[in-house]
GROMACS .gro file of C-alpha atoms in nm:
model
  245
    1UNK     CA    1   5.486 -21.134   8.616
    2UNK     CA    2   5.354 -21.155   8.965
    3UNK     CA    3   5.451 -20.791   9.019
    4UNK     CA    4   5.243 -20.681   8.716
    5UNK     CA    5   4.943 -20.878   8.839
    6UNK     CA    6   4.982 -20.723   9.184
    7UNK     CA    7   5.002 -20.373   9.022
    8UNK     CA    8   4.691 -20.433   8.812
    9UNK     CA    9   4.503 -20.565   9.112
   10UNK     CA   10   4.575 -20.247   9.305
   11UNK     CA   11   4.547 -19.991   9.015
   12UNK     CA   12   4.306 -20.166   8.778
   13UNK     CA   13   4.004 -19.988   8.918
   14UNK     CA   14   4.150 -19.649   8.834
   15UNK     CA   15   4.238 -19.748   8.478
   16UNK     CA   16   3.886 -19.872   8.424
   17UNK     CA   17   3.740 -19.547   8.560
   18UNK     CA   18   3.967 -19.339   8.334
   19UNK     CA   19   3.858 -19.544   8.033
   20UNK     CA   20   3.494 -19.482   8.109
   21UNK     CA   21   3.549 -19.109   8.137
   22UNK     CA   22   3.729 -19.096   7.801
   23UNK     CA   23   3.455 -19.302   7.638
   24UNK     CA   24   3.186 -19.072   7.778
   25UNK     CA   25   3.371 -18.762   7.652
   26UNK     CA   26   3.409 -18.901   7.303
   27UNK     CA   27   3.042 -19.000   7.300
   28UNK     CA   28   2.938 -18.646   7.404
   29UNK     CA   29   3.149 -18.483   7.134
   30UNK     CA   30   3.007 -18.714   6.869
   31UNK     CA   31   2.651 -18.647   6.988
   32UNK     CA   32   2.698 -18.267   6.978
   33UNK     CA   33   2.846 -18.273   6.627
   34UNK     CA   34   2.560 -18.494   6.504
   35UNK     CA   35   2.295 -18.260   6.656
   36UNK     CA   36   2.455 -17.948   6.503
   37UNK     CA   37   2.472 -18.114   6.163
   38UNK     CA   38   2.105 -18.209   6.173
   39UNK     CA   39   1.996 -17.862   6.285
   40UNK     CA   40   2.193 -17.693   6.003
   41UNK     CA   41   2.025 -17.915   5.746
   42UNK     CA   42   1.671 -17.856   5.876
   43UNK     CA   43   1.698 -17.479   5.942
   44UNK     CA   44   2.011 -17.300   5.814
   45UNK     CA   45   1.887 -16.976   5.968
   46UNK     CA   46   1.977 -17.108   6.316
   47UNK     CA   47   2.344 -17.113   6.227
   48UNK     CA   48   2.555 -16.798   6.272
   49UNK     CA   49   2.537 -16.586   5.957
   50UNK     CA   50   2.834 -16.415   5.798
   51UNK     CA   51   2.789 -16.043   5.760
   52UNK     CA   52   2.773 -15.930   5.401
   53UNK     CA   53   2.784 -15.578   5.269
   54UNK     CA   54   2.444 -15.454   5.161
   55UNK     CA   55   2.438 -15.299   4.812
   56UNK     CA   56   2.409 -14.921   4.811
   57UNK     CA   57   2.054 -14.805   4.739
   58UNK     CA   58   2.001 -14.682   4.386
   59UNK     CA   59   1.951 -14.308   4.362
   60UNK     CA   60   1.666 -14.177   4.154
   61UNK     CA   61   1.790 -13.969   3.860
   62UNK     CA   62   1.778 -13.595   3.917
   63UNK     CA   63   1.510 -13.411   3.720
   64UNK     CA   64   1.633 -13.232   3.410
   65UNK     CA   65   1.721 -12.869   3.474
   66UNK     CA   66   1.747 -12.751   3.114
   67UNK     CA   67   1.549 -12.432   3.075
   68UNK     CA   68   1.247 -12.442   2.851
   69UNK     CA   69   1.240 -12.184   2.582
   70UNK     CA   70   0.969 -11.925   2.631
   71UNK     CA   71   0.812 -11.758   2.335
   72UNK     CA   72   0.801 -11.381   2.359
   73UNK     CA   73   0.449 -11.256   2.327
   74UNK     CA   74   0.320 -10.941   2.161
   75UNK     CA   75   0.629 -10.888   1.943
   76UNK     CA   76   0.529 -10.644   1.668
   77UNK     CA   77   0.546 -10.754   1.308
   78UNK     CA   78   0.689 -10.487   1.077
   79UNK     CA   79   0.400 -10.328   0.890
   80UNK     CA   80   0.137 -10.441   1.144
   81UNK     CA   81  -0.043 -10.186   1.359
   82UNK     CA   82   0.027 -10.217   1.732
   83UNK     CA   83  -0.001  -9.868   1.878
   84UNK     CA   84  -0.076  -9.995   2.226
   85UNK     CA   85   0.259 -10.171   2.258
   86UNK     CA   86   0.491  -9.996   2.509
   87UNK     CA   87   0.827  -9.873   2.388
   88UNK     CA   88   1.038 -10.088   2.623
   89UNK     CA   89   0.966 -10.408   2.428
   90UNK     CA   90   1.235 -10.531   2.194
   91UNK     CA   91   1.225 -10.709   1.861
   92UNK     CA   92   1.589 -10.813   1.885
   93UNK     CA   93   1.811 -10.967   2.153
   94UNK     CA   94   1.999 -10.729   2.384
   95UNK     CA   95   2.337 -10.630   2.245
   96UNK     CA   96   2.528 -10.850   2.493
   97UNK     CA   97   2.337 -11.161   2.374
   98UNK     CA   98   2.376 -11.098   2.005
   99UNK     CA   99   2.631 -11.307   1.813
  100UNK     CA  100   2.966 -11.155   1.732
  101UNK     CA  101   2.959 -10.940   1.418
  102UNK     CA  102   3.017 -11.139   1.104
  103UNK     CA  103   3.261 -11.010   0.847
  104UNK     CA  104   3.111 -10.885   0.523
  105UNK     CA  105   3.120 -11.126   0.235
  106UNK     CA  106   3.326 -10.885   0.026
  107UNK     CA  107   3.550 -10.601   0.141
  108UNK     CA  108   3.613 -10.312  -0.091
  109UNK     CA  109   3.992 -10.321  -0.080
  110UNK     CA  110   3.986  -9.939  -0.087
  111UNK     CA  111   4.157  -9.779   0.216
  112UNK     CA  112   3.925  -9.592   0.450
  113UNK     CA  113   4.016  -9.223   0.464
  114UNK     CA  114   3.794  -9.121   0.754
  115UNK     CA  115   3.436  -9.076   0.864
  116UNK     CA  116   3.216  -8.774   0.801
  117UNK     CA  117   2.848  -8.687   0.797
  118UNK     CA  118   2.700  -8.746   0.449
  119UNK     CA  119   2.470  -8.443   0.446
  120UNK     CA  120   2.452  -8.102   0.611
  121UNK     CA  121   2.182  -8.100   0.878
  122UNK     CA  122   2.097  -8.211   1.229
  123UNK     CA  123   2.005  -8.550   1.372
  124UNK     CA  124   1.626  -8.573   1.390
  125UNK     CA  125   1.605  -8.935   1.509
  126UNK     CA  126   1.880  -9.151   1.653
  127UNK     CA  127   1.927  -9.525   1.623
  128UNK     CA  128   1.700  -9.694   1.880
  129UNK     CA  129   1.898 -10.015   1.927
  130UNK     CA  130   1.671 -10.267   2.098
  131UNK     CA  131   1.401 -10.014   2.187
  132UNK     CA  132   1.083  -9.979   1.985
  133UNK     CA  133   0.982  -9.634   1.863
  134UNK     CA  134   0.655  -9.525   1.708
  135UNK     CA  135   0.659  -9.479   1.331
  136UNK     CA  136   0.417  -9.198   1.242
  137UNK     CA  137   0.402  -9.301   0.877
  138UNK     CA  138   0.339  -9.675   0.923
  139UNK     CA  139   0.156  -9.619   1.254
  140UNK     CA  140   0.327  -9.903   1.439
  141UNK     CA  141   0.608  -9.969   1.687
  142UNK     CA  142   0.944 -10.088   1.553
  143UNK     CA  143   1.317 -10.048   1.600
  144UNK     CA  144   1.492  -9.764   1.420
  145UNK     CA  145   1.811  -9.919   1.283
  146UNK     CA  146   1.978  -9.605   1.157
  147UNK     CA  147   2.018  -9.232   1.210
  148UNK     CA  148   1.795  -8.969   1.042
  149UNK     CA  149   1.958  -8.640   0.940
  150UNK     CA  150   1.707  -8.364   0.876
  151UNK     CA  151   1.787  -8.147   0.571
  152UNK     CA  152   1.635  -7.987   0.264
  153UNK     CA  153   1.504  -8.213  -0.011
  154UNK     CA  154   1.759  -8.208  -0.294
  155UNK     CA  155   2.053  -8.150  -0.055
  156UNK     CA  156   2.385  -8.302  -0.168
  157UNK     CA  157   2.475  -8.643  -0.023
  158UNK     CA  158   2.843  -8.746  -0.001
  159UNK     CA  159   3.021  -9.063   0.107
  160UNK     CA  160   3.106  -9.074   0.476
  161UNK     CA  161   3.410  -9.289   0.404
  162UNK     CA  162   3.593  -9.446   0.114
  163UNK     CA  163   3.493  -9.785  -0.022
  164UNK     CA  164   3.327  -9.968  -0.306
  165UNK     CA  165   2.966  -9.951  -0.426
  166UNK     CA  166   2.825 -10.297  -0.353
  167UNK     CA  167   2.453 -10.222  -0.378
  168UNK     CA  168   2.215  -9.998  -0.575
  169UNK     CA  169   1.842 -10.049  -0.538
  170UNK     CA  170   1.509  -9.876  -0.518
  171UNK     CA  171   1.324  -9.993  -0.210
  172UNK     CA  172   0.955  -9.934  -0.150
  173UNK     CA  173   1.043  -9.875   0.215
  174UNK     CA  174   1.357  -9.660   0.198
  175UNK     CA  175   1.349  -9.517  -0.154
  176UNK     CA  176   1.673  -9.522  -0.354
  177UNK     CA  177   1.949  -9.689  -0.152
  178UNK     CA  178   2.324  -9.675  -0.219
  179UNK     CA  179   2.535  -9.932  -0.033
  180UNK     CA  180   2.910  -9.883   0.007
  181UNK     CA  181   3.140 -10.141   0.168
  182UNK     CA  182   3.442  -9.983   0.336
  183UNK     CA  183   3.789 -10.129   0.393
  184UNK     CA  184   3.685 -10.281   0.729
  185UNK     CA  185   3.394 -10.471   0.575
  186UNK     CA  186   3.123 -10.238   0.708
  187UNK     CA  187   2.828 -10.168   0.479
  188UNK     CA  188   2.710  -9.806   0.474
  189UNK     CA  189   2.349  -9.771   0.352
  190UNK     CA  190   2.246  -9.424   0.233
  191UNK     CA  191   1.866  -9.443   0.218
  192UNK     CA  192   1.621  -9.195   0.064
  193UNK     CA  193   1.831  -9.061  -0.223
  194UNK     CA  194   1.683  -8.922  -0.541
  195UNK     CA  195   1.607  -9.165  -0.823
  196UNK     CA  196   1.931  -9.083  -1.008
  197UNK     CA  197   2.238  -9.159  -0.788
  198UNK     CA  198   2.576  -9.020  -0.893
  199UNK     CA  199   2.758  -9.356  -0.865
  200UNK     CA  200   2.725  -9.701  -1.023
  201UNK     CA  201   2.777 -10.059  -0.913
  202UNK     CA  202   3.136 -10.157  -0.831
  203UNK     CA  203   3.253  -9.795  -0.839
  204UNK     CA  204   3.539  -9.711  -0.605
  205UNK     CA  205   3.453  -9.400  -0.406
  206UNK     CA  206   3.648  -9.183  -0.166
  207UNK     CA  207   3.534  -8.998   0.145
  208UNK     CA  208   3.339  -8.686   0.052
  209UNK     CA  209   3.258  -8.802  -0.303
  210UNK     CA  210   2.909  -8.712  -0.429
  211UNK     CA  211   2.655  -8.995  -0.418
  212UNK     CA  212   2.341  -8.806  -0.521
  213UNK     CA  213   2.080  -8.584  -0.361
  214UNK     CA  214   1.818  -8.626  -0.089
  215UNK     CA  215   1.489  -8.769  -0.211
  216UNK     CA  216   1.217  -8.943  -0.009
  217UNK     CA  217   1.219  -9.218   0.256
  218UNK     CA  218   0.876  -9.372   0.189
  219UNK     CA  219   0.844  -9.544   0.529
  220UNK     CA  220   0.934  -9.220   0.714
  221UNK     CA  221   0.756  -8.949   0.514
  222UNK     CA  222   0.582  -8.830   0.829
  223UNK     CA  223   0.919  -8.712   0.964
  224UNK     CA  224   0.986  -8.464   0.683
  225UNK     CA  225   1.280  -8.450   0.441
  226UNK     CA  226   1.587  -8.632   0.570
  227UNK     CA  227   1.857  -8.887   0.488
  228UNK     CA  228   1.836  -9.223   0.663
  229UNK     CA  229   2.187  -9.366   0.727
  230UNK     CA  230   2.250  -9.726   0.837
  231UNK     CA  231   2.578  -9.906   0.904
  232UNK     CA  232   2.599 -10.286   0.924
  233UNK     CA  233   2.882 -10.520   1.017
  234UNK     CA  234   2.764 -10.864   0.909
  235UNK     CA  235   2.414 -10.892   1.058
  236UNK     CA  236   2.472 -10.634   1.332
  237UNK     CA  237   2.361 -10.271   1.306
  238UNK     CA  238   2.612 -10.012   1.428
  239UNK     CA  239   2.525  -9.670   1.566
  240UNK     CA  240   2.629  -9.402   1.309
  241UNK     CA  241   2.651  -9.131   1.576
  242UNK     CA  242   2.898  -9.336   1.781
  243UNK     CA  243   3.103  -9.438   1.478
  244UNK     CA  244   3.121  -9.096   1.311
  245UNK     CA  245   3.135  -8.899   1.636
   0.00000   0.00000   0.00000
């Protein structure tokens, strides 16, 4: 017991000093934590902020790029006078933009035996396609959808190919018209025949068979006596010169 008292007498000062240091350290830590807590409550912006990803900015929608349809101006109306219109204008779409040919509603079922010119003569006006040509009779610009074959009035007209008569009419524009549908569904229109054709509706005809005689094409009287021949596949006009050869 006396030894412990002697030890405490010699070392007691140091133990007391160590205790004071520990107490001061604990007090400092407590004071710092209290100050930080108060600051965070009063002004949270003083505390370190965690980085957050900013949302990507919204992009404005791109303007629409759909083309706006443009109306074609100065397109001639059949029957209207427009002599000043240049020939390069078109009343129909270019051939590459036209829809695919539609099959005819009714095929003849009669085999096609070949193609031949329906009347003896020479081509006086070719099919114009998309180009406008001046019509001397109607005095306007329009497409010419067939081929004109110059000949004598009253000349014999024969079928260019075999088929079935699917149309007989008297048009104020093209005179008497005989329509024959061939085995491929093409419609051959023989325009400007005399008033009494040699065939009737639903008749089966063969290549070279008589259809009638050349009469008058009312809308093309200024071009003299001729036969106007058109060929259609669905809604598309075909060039007789290219098809017959």
